[in-house]
mmCIF file of C-alpha atoms in Angstrom:
data_model
loop_
_atom_site.group_PDB
_atom_site.id
_atom_site.type_symbol
_atom_site.label_atom_id
_atom_site.label_comp_id
_atom_site.label_asym_id
_atom_site.label_seq_id
_atom_site.Cartn_x
_atom_site.Cartn_y
_atom_site.Cartn_z
ATOM 1 C CA UNK A 303 -5.887 27.762 -12.511
ATOM 2 C CA UNK A 304 -3.167 27.149 -15.115
ATOM 3 C CA UNK A 305 0.390 27.454 -13.758
ATOM 4 C CA UNK A 306 1.698 27.846 -10.247
ATOM 5 C CA UNK A 307 3.405 31.184 -9.793
ATOM 6 C CA UNK A 308 3.733 31.850 -6.072
ATOM 7 C CA UNK A 309 4.728 35.291 -4.852
ATOM 8 C CA UNK A 310 6.147 33.900 -1.666
ATOM 9 C CA UNK A 311 7.418 30.339 -1.584
ATOM 10 C CA UNK A 312 9.281 28.339 1.143
ATOM 11 C CA UNK A 313 11.485 25.685 -0.351
ATOM 12 C CA UNK A 314 11.026 23.492 2.656
ATOM 13 C CA UNK A 315 7.964 24.446 4.666
ATOM 14 C CA UNK A 316 7.427 23.239 8.240
ATOM 15 C CA UNK A 317 5.204 20.175 7.908
ATOM 16 C CA UNK A 318 6.953 18.784 4.758
ATOM 17 C CA UNK A 319 10.309 19.267 6.550
ATOM 18 C CA UNK A 320 9.169 17.455 9.609
ATOM 19 C CA UNK A 321 7.600 14.635 7.575
ATOM 20 C CA UNK A 322 10.915 14.172 5.800
ATOM 21 C CA UNK A 323 12.727 14.042 9.092
ATOM 22 C CA UNK A 324 10.292 11.671 10.729
ATOM 23 C CA UNK A 325 10.281 9.241 7.751
ATOM 24 C CA UNK A 326 14.121 9.375 7.708
ATOM 25 C CA UNK A 327 14.270 8.455 11.432
ATOM 26 C CA UNK A 328 11.847 5.594 11.113
ATOM 27 C CA UNK A 329 13.833 4.351 8.053
ATOM 28 C CA UNK A 330 17.019 4.507 10.182
ATOM 29 C CA UNK A 331 15.304 2.559 12.978
ATOM 30 C CA UNK A 332 14.077 -0.051 10.608
ATOM 31 C CA UNK A 333 17.615 -0.709 9.337
ATOM 32 C CA UNK A 334 19.147 -0.506 12.809
ATOM 33 C CA UNK A 335 16.824 -2.877 14.570
ATOM 34 C CA UNK A 336 16.697 -5.850 12.263
ATOM 35 C CA UNK A 337 18.461 -9.186 11.748
ATOM 36 C CA UNK A 338 18.560 -12.525 13.567
ATOM 37 C CA UNK A 339 20.033 -10.978 16.751
ATOM 38 C CA UNK A 340 17.021 -8.663 17.226
ATOM 39 C CA UNK A 341 13.883 -10.054 18.913
ATOM 40 C CA UNK A 342 11.772 -7.045 18.174
ATOM 41 C CA UNK A 343 10.174 -6.431 14.679
ATOM 42 C CA UNK A 344 9.231 -2.938 13.859
ATOM 43 C CA UNK A 345 7.221 -4.099 10.823
ATOM 44 C CA UNK A 346 5.101 -6.443 12.977
ATOM 45 C CA UNK A 347 4.098 -3.629 15.295
ATOM 46 C CA UNK A 348 3.937 -0.577 13.010
ATOM 47 C CA UNK A 349 3.335 -1.845 9.438
ATOM 48 C CA UNK A 350 -0.262 -2.222 8.243
ATOM 49 C CA UNK A 351 -1.670 -5.730 8.506
ATOM 50 C CA UNK A 352 -5.040 -7.143 7.312
ATOM 51 C CA UNK A 353 -7.571 -6.834 10.038
ATOM 52 C CA UNK A 354 -8.007 -10.663 9.874
ATOM 53 C CA UNK A 355 -4.376 -10.924 11.096
ATOM 54 C CA UNK A 356 -3.475 -11.343 14.721
ATOM 55 C CA UNK A 357 -0.845 -8.695 14.057
ATOM 56 C CA UNK A 358 -3.339 -5.994 13.170
ATOM 57 C CA UNK A 359 -3.475 -2.950 15.493
ATOM 58 C CA UNK A 360 -5.454 0.226 14.985
ATOM 59 C CA UNK A 361 -2.529 2.511 15.164
ATOM 60 C CA UNK A 362 -1.067 0.828 12.057
ATOM 61 C CA UNK A 363 -3.438 2.857 9.936
ATOM 62 C CA UNK A 364 -1.137 5.825 10.644
ATOM 63 C CA UNK A 365 2.237 4.372 11.507
ATOM 64 C CA UNK A 366 2.650 2.359 8.357
ATOM 65 C CA UNK A 367 2.958 5.709 6.477
ATOM 66 C CA UNK A 368 6.321 6.255 8.012
ATOM 67 C CA UNK A 369 7.918 2.920 7.142
ATOM 68 C CA UNK A 370 9.589 2.055 3.800
ATOM 69 C CA UNK A 371 11.068 -1.014 2.173
ATOM 70 C CA UNK A 372 14.372 0.240 0.827
ATOM 71 C CA UNK A 373 16.282 3.401 -0.149
ATOM 72 C CA UNK A 374 14.566 3.629 -3.503
ATOM 73 C CA UNK A 375 11.167 3.399 -1.967
ATOM 74 C CA UNK A 376 11.708 6.173 0.680
ATOM 75 C CA UNK A 377 13.548 8.424 -1.821
ATOM 76 C CA UNK A 378 10.706 8.220 -4.374
ATOM 77 C CA UNK A 379 8.006 8.956 -1.795
ATOM 78 C CA UNK A 380 9.911 11.777 -0.067
ATOM 79 C CA UNK A 381 10.992 13.451 -3.340
ATOM 80 C CA UNK A 382 7.331 13.562 -4.458
ATOM 81 C CA UNK A 383 6.221 14.774 -1.046
ATOM 82 C CA UNK A 384 8.767 17.544 -1.274
ATOM 83 C CA UNK A 385 8.072 18.442 -4.823
ATOM 84 C CA UNK A 386 4.239 18.618 -4.587
ATOM 85 C CA UNK A 387 3.619 18.880 -0.881
ATOM 86 C CA UNK A 388 5.736 22.026 -0.586
ATOM 87 C CA UNK A 389 3.483 23.771 -3.105
ATOM 88 C CA UNK A 390 0.252 22.773 -1.236
ATOM 89 C CA UNK A 391 1.627 23.659 2.219
ATOM 90 C CA UNK A 392 2.618 27.135 0.922
ATOM 91 C CA UNK A 393 -0.854 27.415 -0.534
ATOM 92 C CA UNK A 394 -2.932 26.099 2.281
ATOM 93 C CA UNK A 395 -0.819 26.609 5.352
ATOM 94 C CA UNK A 396 0.727 24.006 7.634
ATOM 95 C CA UNK A 397 -2.351 22.936 9.649
ATOM 96 C CA UNK A 398 -4.586 22.390 6.626
ATOM 97 C CA UNK A 399 -1.837 20.540 4.685
ATOM 98 C CA UNK A 400 -1.088 18.180 7.636
ATOM 99 C CA UNK A 401 -4.769 17.447 7.962
ATOM 100 C CA UNK A 402 -5.027 16.688 4.207
ATOM 101 C CA UNK A 403 -1.947 14.481 4.264
ATOM 102 C CA UNK A 404 -3.118 12.358 7.165
ATOM 103 C CA UNK A 405 -6.627 12.006 5.893
ATOM 104 C CA UNK A 406 -5.269 10.863 2.470
ATOM 105 C CA UNK A 407 -3.049 8.227 4.156
ATOM 106 C CA UNK A 408 -5.901 6.998 6.322
ATOM 107 C CA UNK A 409 -8.287 6.820 3.362
ATOM 108 C CA UNK A 410 -5.723 4.921 1.343
ATOM 109 C CA UNK A 411 -5.146 2.468 4.141
ATOM 110 C CA UNK A 412 -8.899 1.780 4.609
ATOM 111 C CA UNK A 413 -9.511 1.265 0.871
ATOM 112 C CA UNK A 414 -6.456 -1.024 0.698
ATOM 113 C CA UNK A 415 -7.762 -3.080 3.616
ATOM 114 C CA UNK A 416 -11.196 -3.451 1.960
ATOM 115 C CA UNK A 417 -9.591 -4.800 -1.253
ATOM 116 C CA UNK A 418 -7.148 -6.936 0.765
ATOM 117 C CA UNK A 419 -10.062 -8.509 2.675
ATOM 118 C CA UNK A 420 -11.790 -9.367 -0.527
ATOM 119 C CA UNK A 421 -8.570 -10.906 -1.982
ATOM 120 C CA UNK A 422 -8.013 -12.932 1.189
ATOM 121 C CA UNK A 423 -11.546 -14.396 1.303
ATOM 122 C CA UNK A 424 -10.833 -17.486 -0.897
ATOM 123 C CA UNK A 425 -7.554 -18.094 1.109
ATOM 124 C CA UNK A 426 -9.417 -17.999 4.477
ATOM 125 C CA UNK A 427 -12.283 -20.130 3.177
ATOM 126 C CA UNK A 428 -9.878 -22.756 1.842
ATOM 127 C CA UNK A 429 -7.852 -22.959 4.995
ATOM 128 C CA UNK A 430 -10.985 -23.179 7.113
ATOM 129 C CA UNK A 431 -12.078 -26.212 5.185
ATOM 130 C CA UNK A 432 -8.654 -27.875 5.717
ATOM 131 C CA UNK A 433 -8.592 -26.941 9.421
ATOM 132 C CA UNK A 434 -12.087 -28.379 9.937
ATOM 133 C CA UNK A 435 -11.298 -31.635 8.192
ATOM 134 C CA UNK A 436 -8.015 -32.006 10.022
ATOM 135 C CA UNK A 437 -9.464 -31.322 13.456
ATOM 136 C CA UNK A 438 -12.395 -33.774 12.805
ATOM 137 C CA UNK A 439 -10.297 -36.383 11.044
ATOM 138 C CA UNK A 440 -12.687 -35.951 8.169
ATOM 139 C CA UNK A 441 -12.437 -38.163 5.031
ATOM 140 C CA UNK A 442 -12.138 -35.178 2.675
ATOM 141 C CA UNK A 443 -8.916 -33.633 4.178
ATOM 142 C CA UNK A 444 -6.839 -34.634 1.133
ATOM 143 C CA UNK A 445 -9.466 -33.085 -1.217
ATOM 144 C CA UNK A 446 -9.432 -29.875 0.835
ATOM 145 C CA UNK A 447 -5.664 -29.722 0.659
ATOM 146 C CA UNK A 448 -5.533 -30.267 -3.038
ATOM 147 C CA UNK A 449 -8.147 -27.582 -3.607
ATOM 148 C CA UNK A 450 -6.235 -25.129 -1.396
ATOM 149 C CA UNK A 451 -2.881 -25.780 -3.039
ATOM 150 C CA UNK A 452 -4.302 -25.421 -6.556
ATOM 151 C CA UNK A 453 -6.342 -22.272 -5.911
ATOM 152 C CA UNK A 454 -3.551 -20.495 -4.015
ATOM 153 C CA UNK A 455 -0.772 -21.552 -6.404
ATOM 154 C CA UNK A 456 1.464 -22.763 -3.590
ATOM 155 C CA UNK A 457 5.101 -23.023 -4.769
ATOM 156 C CA UNK A 458 6.360 -23.494 -8.325
ATOM 157 C CA UNK A 459 4.162 -25.382 -10.837
ATOM 158 C CA UNK A 460 6.478 -28.425 -10.805
ATOM 159 C CA UNK A 461 6.615 -28.599 -7.046
ATOM 160 C CA UNK A 462 2.877 -28.026 -6.766
ATOM 161 C CA UNK A 463 2.092 -30.885 -9.173
ATOM 162 C CA UNK A 464 4.325 -33.270 -7.165
ATOM 163 C CA UNK A 465 2.705 -32.252 -3.965
ATOM 164 C CA UNK A 466 -0.818 -32.836 -5.355
ATOM 165 C CA UNK A 467 0.229 -36.264 -6.714
ATOM 166 C CA UNK A 468 1.715 -37.166 -3.265
ATOM 167 C CA UNK A 469 -1.554 -36.353 -1.572
ATOM 168 C CA UNK A 470 -3.633 -38.322 -4.093
ATOM 169 C CA UNK A 471 -1.479 -41.370 -3.719
ATOM 170 C CA UNK A 472 -1.431 -41.230 0.079
ATOM 171 C CA UNK A 473 -4.743 -39.802 1.260
ATOM 172 C CA UNK A 474 -4.880 -41.917 4.424
ATOM 173 C CA UNK A 475 -1.265 -41.446 5.534
ATOM 174 C CA UNK A 476 -1.778 -39.666 8.847
ATOM 175 C CA UNK A 477 1.895 -38.725 9.244
ATOM 176 C CA UNK A 478 1.941 -37.182 5.781
ATOM 177 C CA UNK A 479 -1.265 -35.288 6.363
ATOM 178 C CA UNK A 480 0.036 -33.836 9.638
ATOM 179 C CA UNK A 481 3.248 -32.581 7.992
ATOM 180 C CA UNK A 482 1.303 -31.118 5.047
ATOM 181 C CA UNK A 483 -1.163 -29.410 7.439
ATOM 182 C CA UNK A 484 1.754 -27.729 9.227
ATOM 183 C CA UNK A 485 3.267 -26.597 5.944
ATOM 184 C CA UNK A 486 -0.034 -25.243 4.750
ATOM 185 C CA UNK A 487 -0.593 -23.491 7.983
ATOM 186 C CA UNK A 488 2.798 -21.750 7.628
ATOM 187 C CA UNK A 489 1.850 -20.704 4.169
ATOM 188 C CA UNK A 490 -1.511 -19.398 5.309
ATOM 189 C CA UNK A 491 -0.019 -17.435 8.152
ATOM 190 C CA UNK A 492 2.552 -15.896 5.895
ATOM 191 C CA UNK A 493 -0.130 -14.664 3.490
ATOM 192 C CA UNK A 494 -2.534 -13.470 6.231
ATOM 193 C CA UNK A 495 0.253 -11.599 7.987
ATOM 194 C CA UNK A 496 1.592 -9.875 4.969
ATOM 195 C CA UNK A 497 2.394 -6.193 5.835
ATOM 196 C CA UNK A 498 2.002 -2.973 3.995
ATOM 197 C CA UNK A 499 4.350 -0.094 4.360
ATOM 198 C CA UNK A 500 4.984 3.305 2.830
ATOM 199 C CA UNK A 501 3.724 6.892 2.467
ATOM 200 C CA UNK A 502 2.576 6.258 -1.157
ATOM 201 C CA UNK A 503 -1.195 6.481 -0.381
ATOM 202 C CA UNK A 504 -0.763 9.901 1.236
ATOM 203 C CA UNK A 505 1.670 11.110 -1.492
ATOM 204 C CA UNK A 506 -0.766 10.000 -4.227
ATOM 205 C CA UNK A 507 -3.354 12.256 -2.523
ATOM 206 C CA UNK A 508 -0.822 15.113 -2.619
ATOM 207 C CA UNK A 509 -0.109 14.453 -6.256
ATOM 208 C CA UNK A 510 -3.895 14.345 -7.110
ATOM 209 C CA UNK A 511 -4.469 17.698 -5.384
ATOM 210 C CA UNK A 512 -1.584 19.281 -7.191
ATOM 211 C CA UNK A 513 -2.792 18.021 -10.586
ATOM 212 C CA UNK A 514 -6.380 19.267 -9.838
ATOM 213 C CA UNK A 515 -5.231 22.729 -8.752
ATOM 214 C CA UNK A 516 -2.338 23.227 -11.292
ATOM 215 C CA UNK A 517 -3.218 21.034 -14.315
ATOM 216 C CA UNK A 518 -1.234 23.065 -16.827
ATOM 217 C CA UNK A 519 1.892 23.375 -14.789
ATOM 218 C CA UNK A 520 4.796 21.719 -16.666
ATOM 219 C CA UNK A 521 6.585 18.915 -15.016
ATOM 220 C CA UNK A 522 9.918 17.802 -16.365
ATOM 221 C CA UNK A 523 10.301 14.048 -16.971
ATOM 222 C CA UNK A 524 13.967 13.133 -16.235
ATOM 223 C CA UNK A 525 14.453 16.940 -15.820
ATOM 224 C CA UNK A 526 14.342 17.266 -19.533
ATOM 225 C CA UNK A 527 10.962 16.571 -21.158
ATOM 226 C CA UNK A 528 8.201 19.065 -20.249
ATOM 227 C CA UNK A 529 4.740 17.567 -19.822
ATOM 228 C CA UNK A 530 1.636 19.167 -18.290
ATOM 229 C CA UNK A 531 0.793 17.914 -14.845
ATOM 230 C CA UNK A 532 -2.739 16.830 -15.881
ATOM 231 C CA UNK A 533 -1.420 14.406 -18.442
ATOM 232 C CA UNK A 534 1.110 12.861 -16.085
ATOM 233 C CA UNK A 535 -1.551 12.579 -13.474
ATOM 234 C CA UNK A 536 -3.991 10.782 -15.785
ATOM 235 C CA UNK A 537 -1.366 8.475 -17.201
ATOM 236 C CA UNK A 538 -0.068 7.564 -13.758
ATOM 237 C CA UNK A 539 -3.520 6.925 -12.346
ATOM 238 C CA UNK A 540 -4.481 4.857 -15.378
ATOM 239 C CA UNK A 541 -1.201 2.836 -14.946
ATOM 240 C CA UNK A 542 -2.164 2.056 -11.280
ATOM 241 C CA UNK A 543 -5.794 1.131 -12.191
ATOM 242 C CA UNK A 544 -4.586 -1.159 -14.991
ATOM 243 C CA UNK A 545 -2.208 -3.137 -12.764
ATOM 244 C CA UNK A 546 -4.591 -3.197 -9.817
ATOM 245 C CA UNK A 547 -7.269 -4.817 -12.030
ATOM 246 C CA UNK A 548 -4.716 -7.122 -13.583
ATOM 247 C CA UNK A 549 -3.639 -8.263 -10.157
ATOM 248 C CA UNK A 550 -0.487 -9.913 -11.390
ATOM 249 C CA UNK A 551 1.145 -12.599 -9.304
ATOM 250 C CA UNK A 552 4.335 -11.355 -7.703
ATOM 251 C CA UNK A 553 3.220 -7.683 -7.761
ATOM 252 C CA UNK A 554 3.925 -6.589 -4.178
ATOM 253 C CA UNK A 555 2.830 -2.963 -4.841
ATOM 254 C CA UNK A 556 -0.328 -1.842 -2.929
ATOM 255 C CA UNK A 557 -2.055 -0.436 -5.989
ATOM 256 C CA UNK A 558 -5.394 0.080 -4.340
ATOM 257 C CA UNK A 559 -3.754 2.166 -1.619
ATOM 258 C CA UNK A 560 -2.272 4.368 -4.336
ATOM 259 C CA UNK A 561 -5.652 4.636 -6.077
ATOM 260 C CA UNK A 562 -7.465 5.224 -2.792
ATOM 261 C CA UNK A 563 -5.118 7.973 -1.823
ATOM 262 C CA UNK A 564 -5.498 9.685 -5.039
ATOM 263 C CA UNK A 565 -9.355 9.528 -4.949
ATOM 264 C CA UNK A 566 -9.538 10.664 -1.275
ATOM 265 C CA UNK A 567 -7.164 13.618 -2.160
ATOM 266 C CA UNK A 568 -9.151 14.569 -5.160
ATOM 267 C CA UNK A 569 -12.441 14.538 -3.256
ATOM 268 C CA UNK A 570 -11.064 16.629 -0.432
ATOM 269 C CA UNK A 571 -9.618 19.239 -2.684
ATOM 270 C CA UNK A 572 -12.703 19.465 -4.788
ATOM 271 C CA UNK A 573 -14.805 19.913 -1.661
ATOM 272 C CA UNK A 574 -12.471 22.612 -0.252
ATOM 273 C CA UNK A 575 -12.375 24.388 -3.607
ATOM 274 C CA UNK A 576 -16.140 24.381 -3.863
ATOM 275 C CA UNK A 577 -16.720 25.770 -0.375
ATOM 276 C CA UNK A 578 -13.789 28.181 -0.258
ATOM 277 C CA UNK A 579 -12.862 29.268 -3.711
ATOM 278 C CA UNK A 580 -10.626 32.160 -2.515
ATOM 279 C CA UNK A 581 -8.150 29.673 -1.095
ATOM 280 C CA UNK A 582 -7.170 28.428 -4.531
ATOM 281 C CA UNK A 583 -5.630 29.941 -7.708
#
């Protein structure tokens, strides 16, 4: 189990080829049906949303894998799918590879949703307090708003400080409170309805399987520098874990989906390798 040296290798096996085509068609549809003149949003229907969102639908656990944000996003995922997925499909056959790919994508989505739910809990709790105070006309509505704005870092620091000062100076201004409630509701809805797209979770599962099966195969960074697959896999996984734990503001990458896909892929390939050793090299 050192280097991959296939005796018969298809450059573009069936499942990988069809996945590339399907992803390309979805990407074309995304860029065709968008803009102010289009009433239908593909992302609202097919992208993955938190299950607390009104936009969440069960089929999004699968369909989000075929949507991408931009040309760089889809190219990176599809290149990795072709590069590593072709090896696995040639090794396992089309049916097993497709099963593996979809399970990795589903596992990545579920793990992402679990961590997303945890991250959204303070947001939901804070908004619930505002909503209750606003509905009842409670005396602590201003305090609930200030707490929500501070904890969720609404807007730039300067704007945030001005908004908090305005609330403190006018806690009994009903008109102001109504306008702020509407503004905070829009912010809450935008956060709760944030969508996740991309095949990265499934692709990370493919990468993890390749690294496990062929750890000493050389990969060429920028097509020049040879590095063994096991070191690239470990460094890349460590990179994702570091930034997932850091949870930096403004990071719009679904790190836990990447990590989840890699873990699911690794568990599957270890199980298959244990039960059916003759399938592997």
